[in-house]
mmCIF file of C-alpha atoms and ligand atoms in Angstrom:
data_model
loop_
_atom_site.group_PDB
_atom_site.id
_atom_site.type_symbol
_atom_site.label_atom_id
_atom_site.label_comp_id
_atom_site.label_asym_id
_atom_site.label_seq_id
_atom_site.Cartn_x
_atom_site.Cartn_y
_atom_site.Cartn_z
ATOM 1 C CA MET A 11 -88.853 67.713 238.047
ATOM 2 C CA THR A 12 -85.152 66.097 238.016
ATOM 3 C CA ALA A 13 -84.730 64.324 235.698
ATOM 4 C CA VAL A 14 -81.238 62.184 235.254
ATOM 5 C CA VAL A 15 -79.460 61.343 232.549
ATOM 6 C CA THR A 16 -76.659 58.668 232.578
ATOM 7 C CA GLY A 17 -73.769 59.230 229.662
ATOM 8 C CA ALA A 18 -74.695 62.156 229.700
ATOM 9 C CA ALA A 19 -71.644 63.512 227.460
ATOM 10 C CA GLY A 20 -71.936 60.403 224.957
ATOM 11 C CA PHE A 21 -73.913 60.354 221.095
ATOM 12 C CA ILE A 22 -77.924 60.211 222.297
ATOM 13 C CA GLY A 23 -77.230 61.111 226.084
ATOM 14 C CA SER A 24 -76.105 63.996 225.035
ATOM 15 C CA THR A 25 -79.012 64.474 222.369
ATOM 16 C CA LEU A 26 -81.639 63.932 225.066
ATOM 17 C CA VAL A 27 -80.120 66.560 227.060
ATOM 18 C CA ASP A 28 -80.623 68.943 224.756
ATOM 19 C CA ALA A 29 -84.084 68.162 224.356
ATOM 20 C CA LEU A 30 -85.000 67.247 227.456
ATOM 21 C CA ILE A 31 -83.322 71.353 228.860
ATOM 22 C CA ALA A 32 -85.408 72.585 225.908
ATOM 23 C CA GLU A 33 -88.383 71.139 227.211
ATOM 24 C CA GLY A 34 -87.923 73.157 230.788
ATOM 25 C CA GLN A 35 -86.995 70.187 232.872
ATOM 26 C CA ARG A 36 -83.900 70.174 235.447
ATOM 27 C CA VAL A 37 -81.222 67.633 234.339
ATOM 28 C CA VAL A 38 -78.245 66.075 235.826
ATOM 29 C CA GLY A 39 -76.749 64.573 233.868
ATOM 30 C CA ILE A 40 -73.626 62.040 234.807
ATOM 31 C CA ASP A 41 -70.259 60.324 232.223
ATOM 32 C CA CYS A 42 -66.972 59.250 233.423
ATOM 33 C CA PHE A 43 -65.943 59.545 229.712
ATOM 34 C CA THR A 44 -64.684 56.782 229.293
ATOM 35 C CA ASP A 45 -61.389 56.622 226.434
ATOM 36 C CA TYR A 46 -63.741 54.479 223.973
ATOM 37 C CA TYR A 47 -63.802 57.546 222.003
ATOM 38 C CA ASP A 48 -61.610 60.377 222.000
ATOM 39 C CA VAL A 49 -62.461 62.064 224.926
ATOM 40 C CA PRO A 50 -62.649 65.939 223.680
ATOM 41 C CA THR A 51 -65.984 65.246 221.083
ATOM 42 C CA LYS A 52 -67.355 64.215 224.501
ATOM 43 C CA ARG A 53 -67.288 67.904 225.749
ATOM 44 C CA SER A 54 -68.212 68.888 223.120
ATOM 45 C CA ASN A 55 -70.946 67.470 223.154
ATOM 46 C CA LEU A 56 -72.531 68.581 226.209
ATOM 47 C CA SER A 57 -71.522 72.496 225.247
ATOM 48 C CA LYS A 58 -74.098 73.671 224.310
ATOM 49 C CA ALA A 59 -76.141 72.031 228.129
ATOM 50 C CA MET A 60 -73.219 73.825 230.072
ATOM 51 C CA ALA A 61 -73.643 76.589 229.119
ATOM 52 C CA HIS A 62 -77.600 76.420 230.082
ATOM 53 C CA PRO A 63 -78.139 76.874 233.957
ATOM 54 C CA ALA A 64 -81.412 74.033 234.188
ATOM 55 C CA PHE A 65 -78.386 72.317 233.409
ATOM 56 C CA GLU A 66 -76.278 70.740 236.497
ATOM 57 C CA PHE A 67 -72.961 67.746 235.402
ATOM 58 C CA ILE A 68 -71.846 65.599 237.281
ATOM 59 C CA GLU A 69 -68.059 63.460 236.264
ATOM 60 C CA ALA A 70 -68.976 60.150 237.498
ATOM 61 C CA ASP A 71 -68.104 56.220 237.173
ATOM 62 C CA LEU A 72 -71.373 54.752 237.433
ATOM 63 C CA ARG A 73 -68.919 51.560 238.842
ATOM 64 C CA THR A 74 -68.249 52.973 241.878
ATOM 65 C CA ALA A 75 -69.747 56.513 242.518
ATOM 66 C CA ASP A 76 -72.809 57.261 245.697
ATOM 67 C CA LEU A 77 -75.426 56.361 243.661
ATOM 68 C CA ARG A 78 -78.607 57.120 246.119
ATOM 69 C CA ALA A 79 -76.967 60.365 246.944
ATOM 70 C CA LEU A 80 -76.702 60.870 243.364
ATOM 71 C CA LEU A 81 -80.332 60.158 242.165
ATOM 72 C CA ASP A 82 -82.345 61.823 245.213
ATOM 73 C CA GLY A 83 -84.601 64.133 244.650
ATOM 74 C CA ALA A 84 -84.911 62.813 240.697
ATOM 75 C CA SER A 85 -87.738 61.413 240.001
ATOM 76 C CA VAL A 86 -87.097 59.646 236.162
ATOM 77 C CA VAL A 87 -84.023 58.684 235.213
ATOM 78 C CA PHE A 88 -83.448 57.631 231.259
ATOM 79 C CA HIS A 89 -79.954 55.255 231.504
ATOM 80 C CA GLN A 90 -78.137 55.795 228.827
ATOM 81 C CA ALA A 91 -74.314 55.125 230.130
ATOM 82 C CA ALA A 92 -72.577 51.770 228.383
ATOM 83 C CA GLN A 93 -69.517 50.932 226.952
ATOM 84 C CA PRO A 94 -70.633 50.430 223.332
ATOM 85 C CA GLY A 95 -70.250 48.827 219.846
ATOM 86 C CA VAL A 96 -69.801 44.955 218.631
ATOM 87 C CA ARG A 97 -66.241 44.380 217.546
ATOM 88 C CA LEU A 98 -64.396 44.808 220.881
ATOM 89 C CA SER A 99 -66.459 42.840 223.339
ATOM 90 C CA TRP A 100 -64.901 39.601 222.285
ATOM 91 C CA ASP A 101 -61.406 38.399 224.295
ATOM 92 C CA ASP A 102 -60.328 40.492 226.747
ATOM 93 C CA GLY A 103 -62.469 43.526 226.376
ATOM 94 C CA PHE A 104 -65.034 41.690 227.765
ATOM 95 C CA PRO A 105 -65.093 42.505 231.741
ATOM 96 C CA THR A 106 -65.056 46.381 230.639
ATOM 97 C CA TYR A 107 -68.532 45.238 228.720
ATOM 98 C CA VAL A 108 -69.293 43.171 232.362
ATOM 99 C CA SER A 109 -69.203 46.751 234.478
ATOM 100 C CA CYS A 110 -69.934 49.444 232.678
ATOM 101 C CA ASN A 111 -73.017 47.664 231.320
ATOM 102 C CA VAL A 112 -74.265 45.222 233.531
ATOM 103 C CA LEU A 113 -73.067 45.794 236.818
ATOM 104 C CA ALA A 114 -73.716 49.335 236.555
ATOM 105 C CA THR A 115 -77.014 49.107 235.321
ATOM 106 C CA GLN A 116 -78.005 47.371 239.082
ATOM 107 C CA ARG A 117 -76.104 49.036 240.469
ATOM 108 C CA LEU A 118 -78.438 52.469 239.141
ATOM 109 C CA LEU A 119 -81.134 50.358 239.048
ATOM 110 C CA GLU A 120 -80.990 49.488 243.541
ATOM 111 C CA ALA A 121 -79.815 53.040 243.835
ATOM 112 C CA ALA A 122 -83.252 53.725 241.950
ATOM 113 C CA HIS A 123 -84.787 51.014 244.380
ATOM 114 C CA ARG A 124 -83.849 52.828 247.095
ATOM 115 C CA VAL A 125 -84.212 55.977 246.879
ATOM 116 C CA GLY A 126 -87.445 55.888 245.601
ATOM 117 C CA VAL A 127 -87.297 57.380 241.219
ATOM 118 C CA GLU A 128 -90.584 57.268 239.480
ATOM 119 C CA ARG A 129 -89.026 55.803 235.725
ATOM 120 C CA LEU A 130 -86.441 54.530 234.274
ATOM 121 C CA VAL A 131 -86.045 54.091 231.154
ATOM 122 C CA TYR A 132 -82.816 51.584 229.997
ATOM 123 C CA ALA A 133 -80.733 52.213 226.515
ATOM 124 C CA SER A 134 -81.565 48.703 225.156
ATOM 125 C CA SER A 135 -80.410 47.477 222.008
ATOM 126 C CA SER A 136 -81.334 46.426 218.379
ATOM 127 C CA SER A 137 -78.061 43.174 219.190
ATOM 128 C CA VAL A 138 -80.103 41.435 222.039
ATOM 129 C CA TYR A 139 -81.732 39.560 218.637
ATOM 130 C CA GLY A 140 -78.870 38.727 217.616
ATOM 131 C CA ASN A 141 -79.830 36.685 213.325
ATOM 132 C CA ALA A 142 -83.340 36.267 214.206
ATOM 133 C CA GLY A 143 -84.077 34.315 211.229
ATOM 134 C CA VAL A 144 -87.208 36.233 210.663
ATOM 135 C CA TYR A 145 -87.643 39.966 210.429
ATOM 136 C CA PRO A 146 -89.657 42.138 211.606
ATOM 137 C CA VAL A 147 -88.863 41.031 214.805
ATOM 138 C CA THR A 148 -91.163 41.961 217.525
ATOM 139 C CA GLU A 149 -90.848 41.899 221.792
ATOM 140 C CA GLU A 150 -92.123 38.250 222.139
ATOM 141 C CA MET A 151 -89.426 36.426 220.007
ATOM 142 C CA LEU A 152 -86.289 34.449 222.292
ATOM 143 C CA PRO A 153 -83.453 37.221 222.821
ATOM 144 C CA ARG A 154 -80.309 35.271 220.904
ATOM 145 C CA PRO A 155 -77.756 37.676 220.669
ATOM 146 C CA GLN A 156 -74.636 37.057 218.289
ATOM 147 C CA SER A 157 -72.381 39.465 219.823
ATOM 148 C CA PRO A 158 -70.565 39.983 223.864
ATOM 149 C CA TYR A 159 -71.617 43.028 223.338
ATOM 150 C CA GLY A 160 -75.523 41.757 222.799
ATOM 151 C CA VAL A 161 -75.393 39.640 225.174
ATOM 152 C CA THR A 162 -74.589 42.229 228.134
ATOM 153 C CA LYS A 163 -77.293 44.691 226.440
ATOM 154 C CA LEU A 164 -79.782 41.783 227.395
ATOM 155 C CA ALA A 165 -78.300 41.084 231.024
ATOM 156 C CA ALA A 166 -79.329 44.718 232.045
ATOM 157 C CA GLU A 167 -82.239 44.297 229.755
ATOM 158 C CA HIS A 168 -83.786 41.372 232.168
ATOM 159 C CA LEU A 169 -82.233 42.900 235.130
ATOM 160 C CA CYS A 170 -84.606 45.677 234.623
ATOM 161 C CA THR A 171 -87.296 43.639 234.459
ATOM 162 C CA LEU A 172 -86.431 41.712 237.340
ATOM 163 C CA TYR A 173 -85.884 45.524 239.635
ATOM 164 C CA ALA A 174 -90.164 45.461 237.996
ATOM 165 C CA ALA A 175 -91.253 42.306 238.534
ATOM 166 C CA ASN A 176 -89.815 42.237 242.139
ATOM 167 C CA PHE A 177 -89.745 46.043 244.203
ATOM 168 C CA GLY A 178 -92.245 47.387 241.296
ATOM 169 C CA LEU A 179 -89.574 50.205 239.941
ATOM 170 C CA SER A 180 -91.141 51.160 237.232
ATOM 171 C CA THR A 181 -88.834 50.981 233.923
ATOM 172 C CA VAL A 182 -89.303 51.130 230.241
ATOM 173 C CA SER A 183 -86.621 49.205 227.801
ATOM 174 C CA LEU A 184 -86.321 50.922 224.233
ATOM 175 C CA ARG A 185 -84.839 48.343 221.802
ATOM 176 C CA TYR A 186 -82.863 51.793 219.922
ATOM 177 C CA PHE A 187 -81.778 49.897 216.094
ATOM 178 C CA THR A 188 -78.936 51.629 214.989
ATOM 179 C CA VAL A 189 -78.952 55.220 215.688
ATOM 180 C CA TYR A 190 -77.292 57.602 213.830
ATOM 181 C CA GLY A 191 -77.055 61.583 213.238
ATOM 182 C CA PRO A 192 -75.773 64.202 214.355
ATOM 183 C CA ARG A 193 -72.307 63.334 217.195
ATOM 184 C CA GLN A 194 -73.414 59.478 216.181
ATOM 185 C CA ARG A 195 -70.209 58.013 217.503
ATOM 186 C CA PRO A 196 -67.266 57.498 215.383
ATOM 187 C CA ASP A 197 -66.849 54.188 215.455
ATOM 188 C CA MET A 198 -70.514 54.101 213.787
ATOM 189 C CA ALA A 199 -70.525 52.900 210.005
ATOM 190 C CA ILE A 200 -72.305 56.334 208.904
ATOM 191 C CA HIS A 201 -70.227 58.540 210.758
ATOM 192 C CA ARG A 202 -66.910 56.798 209.015
ATOM 193 C CA LEU A 203 -68.821 56.903 205.524
ATOM 194 C CA ILE A 204 -69.475 60.546 205.404
ATOM 195 C CA GLU A 205 -65.626 61.170 206.944
ATOM 196 C CA SER A 206 -64.653 59.131 203.643
ATOM 197 C CA ALA A 207 -67.182 60.725 201.333
ATOM 198 C CA LEU A 208 -65.294 64.137 202.464
ATOM 199 C CA ASP A 209 -62.499 63.132 202.860
ATOM 200 C CA GLY A 210 -61.970 60.852 199.943
ATOM 201 C CA THR A 211 -60.686 57.826 202.013
ATOM 202 C CA PRO A 212 -60.965 54.457 201.895
ATOM 203 C CA PHE A 213 -63.834 52.933 203.975
ATOM 204 C CA PRO A 214 -63.157 49.506 205.312
ATOM 205 C CA LEU A 215 -66.492 47.698 203.618
ATOM 206 C CA PHE A 216 -66.316 44.141 206.092
ATOM 207 C CA GLY A 217 -68.442 41.437 204.117
ATOM 208 C CA ASP A 218 -69.807 41.954 200.489
ATOM 209 C CA GLY A 219 -72.575 45.092 201.360
ATOM 210 C CA SER A 220 -75.440 42.532 201.741
ATOM 211 C CA HIS A 221 -76.047 43.314 205.569
ATOM 212 C CA VAL A 222 -79.521 45.084 205.986
ATOM 213 C CA ARG A 223 -79.887 47.534 208.812
ATOM 214 C CA ASP A 224 -82.830 49.302 210.329
ATOM 215 C CA PHE A 225 -81.214 52.901 211.179
ATOM 216 C CA THR A 226 -82.630 54.776 213.161
ATOM 217 C CA PHE A 227 -82.690 58.974 213.393
ATOM 218 C CA VAL A 228 -81.255 59.952 217.027
ATOM 219 C CA GLY A 229 -84.471 62.802 216.841
ATOM 220 C CA ASP A 230 -86.576 59.728 216.949
ATOM 221 C CA VAL A 231 -84.580 57.882 219.900
ATOM 222 C CA VAL A 232 -84.660 60.750 221.938
ATOM 223 C CA ALA A 233 -88.920 61.259 221.006
ATOM 224 C CA ALA A 234 -89.100 57.533 221.645
ATOM 225 C CA ASN A 235 -87.360 58.335 225.546
ATOM 226 C CA VAL A 236 -89.172 61.596 225.968
ATOM 227 C CA ALA A 237 -92.746 59.896 225.817
ATOM 228 C CA ALA A 238 -91.084 56.758 228.045
ATOM 229 C CA GLY A 239 -89.805 59.375 230.865
ATOM 230 C CA ALA A 240 -93.857 59.975 230.809
ATOM 231 C CA ALA A 241 -95.960 57.575 229.850
ATOM 232 C CA ASP A 242 -98.305 55.283 231.557
ATOM 233 C CA VAL A 243 -96.713 51.763 231.292
ATOM 234 C CA GLU A 244 -96.280 48.818 233.501
ATOM 235 C CA PRO A 245 -93.770 48.080 235.228
ATOM 236 C CA GLY A 246 -90.981 45.915 232.850
ATOM 237 C CA VAL A 247 -91.975 46.393 229.522
ATOM 238 C CA VAL A 248 -89.489 46.265 226.829
ATOM 239 C CA LEU A 249 -89.967 48.072 223.337
ATOM 240 C CA ASN A 250 -88.522 48.003 219.694
ATOM 241 C CA VAL A 251 -87.765 52.141 218.826
ATOM 242 C CA CYS A 252 -87.192 51.585 214.979
ATOM 243 C CA ALA A 253 -87.544 53.482 211.677
ATOM 244 C CA GLY A 254 -88.553 49.826 210.116
ATOM 245 C CA GLY A 255 -86.371 50.637 207.076
ATOM 246 C CA SER A 256 -84.108 48.136 205.823
ATOM 247 C CA THR A 257 -81.624 49.549 204.190
ATOM 248 C CA THR A 258 -78.635 47.937 202.794
ATOM 249 C CA MET A 259 -74.775 48.566 203.904
ATOM 250 C CA ARG A 260 -74.696 49.029 199.992
ATOM 251 C CA GLU A 261 -77.219 51.460 199.658
ATOM 252 C CA LEU A 262 -76.051 52.856 202.488
ATOM 253 C CA ILE A 263 -72.648 53.507 200.488
ATOM 254 C CA SER A 264 -73.965 55.414 197.700
ATOM 255 C CA THR A 265 -76.726 57.484 199.835
ATOM 256 C CA VAL A 266 -73.813 58.632 201.405
ATOM 257 C CA GLY A 267 -71.961 59.827 198.315
ATOM 258 C CA GLU A 268 -74.802 61.432 197.386
ATOM 259 C CA THR A 269 -75.469 63.356 199.946
ATOM 260 C CA VAL A 270 -71.631 64.751 200.044
ATOM 261 C CA GLY A 271 -71.878 64.644 197.039
ATOM 262 C CA ARG A 272 -68.605 62.664 196.702
ATOM 263 C CA PRO A 273 -68.613 58.774 196.602
ATOM 264 C CA VAL A 274 -67.719 56.823 199.359
ATOM 265 C CA PRO A 275 -64.436 54.642 197.914
ATOM 266 C CA VAL A 276 -64.933 51.021 199.539
ATOM 267 C CA ASP A 277 -61.703 49.089 200.748
ATOM 268 C CA ARG A 278 -63.066 44.981 200.855
ATOM 269 C CA ARG A 279 -62.905 43.225 203.851
ATOM 270 C CA PRO A 280 -63.578 39.924 205.194
ATOM 271 C CA GLU A 281 -66.520 39.566 207.819
ATOM 272 C CA GLN A 282 -66.465 40.548 211.294
ATOM 273 C CA PRO A 283 -67.037 38.708 213.756
ATOM 274 C CA GLY A 284 -70.528 39.270 215.645
ATOM 275 C CA ASP A 285 -71.392 41.689 213.674
ATOM 276 C CA VAL A 286 -75.382 40.259 212.686
ATOM 277 C CA GLU A 287 -76.598 39.869 209.057
ATOM 278 C CA ARG A 288 -79.950 42.476 209.713
ATOM 279 C CA THR A 289 -81.068 43.915 211.781
ATOM 280 C CA GLY A 290 -84.954 44.383 211.308
ATOM 281 C CA GLY A 291 -87.881 45.959 213.484
ATOM 282 C CA ASP A 292 -91.343 45.432 214.046
ATOM 283 C CA GLY A 293 -91.784 49.163 216.243
ATOM 284 C CA SER A 294 -96.256 48.800 216.264
ATOM 285 C CA LEU A 295 -95.396 48.178 219.981
ATOM 286 C CA ALA A 296 -93.723 51.074 220.562
ATOM 287 C CA ARG A 297 -96.602 53.291 218.770
ATOM 288 C CA ALA A 298 -99.437 52.331 220.811
ATOM 289 C CA VAL A 299 -98.072 52.398 224.570
ATOM 290 C CA LEU A 300 -96.044 55.447 224.218
ATOM 291 C CA GLY A 301 -97.774 57.833 221.121
ATOM 292 C CA TRP A 302 -94.220 57.571 219.355
ATOM 293 C CA GLU A 303 -93.940 57.740 215.178
ATOM 294 C CA PRO A 304 -90.887 58.150 214.023
ATOM 295 C CA GLN A 305 -90.621 60.988 211.569
ATOM 296 C CA CYS A 306 -86.918 60.903 209.861
ATOM 297 C CA GLN A 307 -86.681 59.649 206.767
ATOM 298 C CA LEU A 308 -82.779 58.018 206.216
ATOM 299 C CA ALA A 309 -81.640 60.598 202.937
ATOM 300 C CA ASP A 310 -83.165 63.449 205.212
ATOM 301 C CA GLY A 311 -81.078 62.138 208.544
ATOM 302 C CA ILE A 312 -77.567 61.356 206.495
ATOM 303 C CA ALA A 313 -78.424 65.133 205.046
ATOM 304 C CA LEU A 314 -77.942 65.693 208.855
ATOM 305 C CA GLN A 315 -76.062 64.163 209.877
ATOM 306 C CA ALA A 316 -73.288 65.127 207.215
ATOM 307 C CA GLU A 317 -74.079 68.922 207.546
ATOM 308 C CA TRP A 318 -72.790 67.672 211.109
ATOM 309 C CA HIS A 319 -69.511 66.836 209.900
ATOM 310 C CA ARG A 320 -69.234 69.476 208.158
ATOM 311 C CA THR A 321 -69.854 71.747 210.552
ATOM 312 C CA ARG A 322 -67.121 69.858 213.099
ATOM 313 C CA ARG A 323 -64.802 70.913 210.576
ATOM 314 C CA ASP A 324 -64.555 74.467 209.844
HETATM 315 P P1 NAD B 3 -71.614 56.667 223.528
HETATM 316 O O1 NAD B 3 -70.486 55.963 223.748
HETATM 317 O O2 NAD B 3 -71.629 57.930 222.699
HETATM 318 O O3 NAD B 3 -71.704 56.452 225.036
HETATM 319 C C1 NAD B 3 -72.530 56.222 226.045
HETATM 320 C C2 NAD B 3 -71.675 57.401 227.164
HETATM 321 O O4 NAD B 3 -71.229 56.957 228.576
HETATM 322 C C3 NAD B 3 -70.290 57.223 226.820
HETATM 323 O O5 NAD B 3 -70.064 59.125 226.794
HETATM 324 C C4 NAD B 3 -70.008 57.175 228.163
HETATM 325 O O6 NAD B 3 -68.506 57.593 228.571
HETATM 326 C C5 NAD B 3 -70.622 57.006 229.105
HETATM 327 N N1 NAD B 3 -69.951 55.713 230.067
HETATM 328 C C6 NAD B 3 -69.922 54.339 229.474
HETATM 329 N N2 NAD B 3 -69.581 53.992 230.651
HETATM 330 C C7 NAD B 3 -69.625 54.821 231.941
HETATM 331 C C8 NAD B 3 -69.645 54.728 233.788
HETATM 332 N N3 NAD B 3 -69.729 53.143 234.390
HETATM 333 N N4 NAD B 3 -70.180 55.422 234.572
HETATM 334 C C9 NAD B 3 -70.551 56.811 233.795
HETATM 335 N N5 NAD B 3 -70.906 56.526 231.920
HETATM 336 C C10 NAD B 3 -70.323 55.933 231.644
HETATM 337 O O7 NAD B 3 -72.527 55.694 223.006
HETATM 338 P P2 NAD B 3 -74.198 56.479 222.062
HETATM 339 O O8 NAD B 3 -74.343 55.090 220.822
HETATM 340 O O9 NAD B 3 -74.966 57.589 222.440
HETATM 341 O O10 NAD B 3 -75.061 54.557 223.372
HETATM 342 C C11 NAD B 3 -76.042 55.330 224.001
HETATM 343 C C12 NAD B 3 -76.662 53.594 224.523
HETATM 344 O O11 NAD B 3 -77.141 53.793 223.575
HETATM 345 C C13 NAD B 3 -76.203 52.673 225.156
HETATM 346 O O12 NAD B 3 -76.677 52.554 226.736
HETATM 347 C C14 NAD B 3 -75.861 52.050 223.680
HETATM 348 O O13 NAD B 3 -75.803 50.247 223.978
HETATM 349 C C15 NAD B 3 -77.063 52.266 223.894
HETATM 350 N N6 NAD B 3 -77.684 52.013 221.973
HETATM 351 C C16 NAD B 3 -77.075 52.561 221.136
HETATM 352 C C17 NAD B 3 -77.310 52.669 219.959
HETATM 353 C C18 NAD B 3 -75.939 53.202 218.679
HETATM 354 O O14 NAD B 3 -76.722 52.940 217.578
HETATM 355 N N7 NAD B 3 -75.991 54.540 218.337
HETATM 356 C C19 NAD B 3 -77.705 51.534 219.351
HETATM 357 C C20 NAD B 3 -78.395 50.412 220.808
HETATM 358 C C21 NAD B 3 -78.011 51.021 221.916
#
């Protein structure tokens, strides 16, 4: 059985690759090293996997590669590749979001359908919900993205559902809620907070710190993927992958300060367009369908991430 992981050099993709290899699977990783953030960081995410005989890495762009050839022989595809982040998805950033998130996903689905892949797990996002008004959000609620990024993640999710409904391709879409942990992307809040605490440099806080997030540890997200790769589910199913917590930015800043052992200096800035006030998911469907349970408490996960930041500096 061969698993294909797209976005294999990224934060979540590389963590998933390591977990699948540890489970004894043969893994093919695909990534084109986009410049959304530092490419050497992405290469180092993969350094452990690269040394393993069960792993093959293919540097390829999903927008242009011969995907049928790449997926030939794959039983499960874990589609993690995307142009991430809300803030750069406006203005002339948008075409990259459309091509990497929507067009690339359509090409991958078409190839997966043609070569007869057994399961395709898609990394969707809580950003499809926008400002929902009622929390925790459930999968039945009408998605109303608040950012162009969210629009592209939802469009790709709809494509998964379409390929399931029309061709029987067994897709599972997992809506991740703000993922954190070792290897977290450098543009994400917990990464920047830990770096600010370690360096004593100001953290730019957009808004008044009242934004609420449901932070989900990367190990739990990876476990949900592994379960979704094998579970007996209806094709096209959509599931929230969330820890179910409600943490304000103010609380997060003090938790990071306590964990690192130094307070985070804060530089207040105006609200950013596209940022939602709150994310908060109901994970009961994923629990029922996947038998999956988030394990990691926020303070423990932040401690693991802080340790990763310190190790990188050694
Ligand atoms: P990441 O940027 O670290 O990883 C994405 C990887 O995809 C990168 O290594 C990039 O080079 C690769 N990639 C992008 N476009 C590609 C293309 N056209 N061809 C080949 N490779 C390409 O991001 P991440 O935080 O690990 O996110 C992984 C997935 O999870 C994404 O789909 C993202 O939308 C989704 N997601 C992430 C979060 C989060 O909190 N990190 C939350 C919700 C959803």
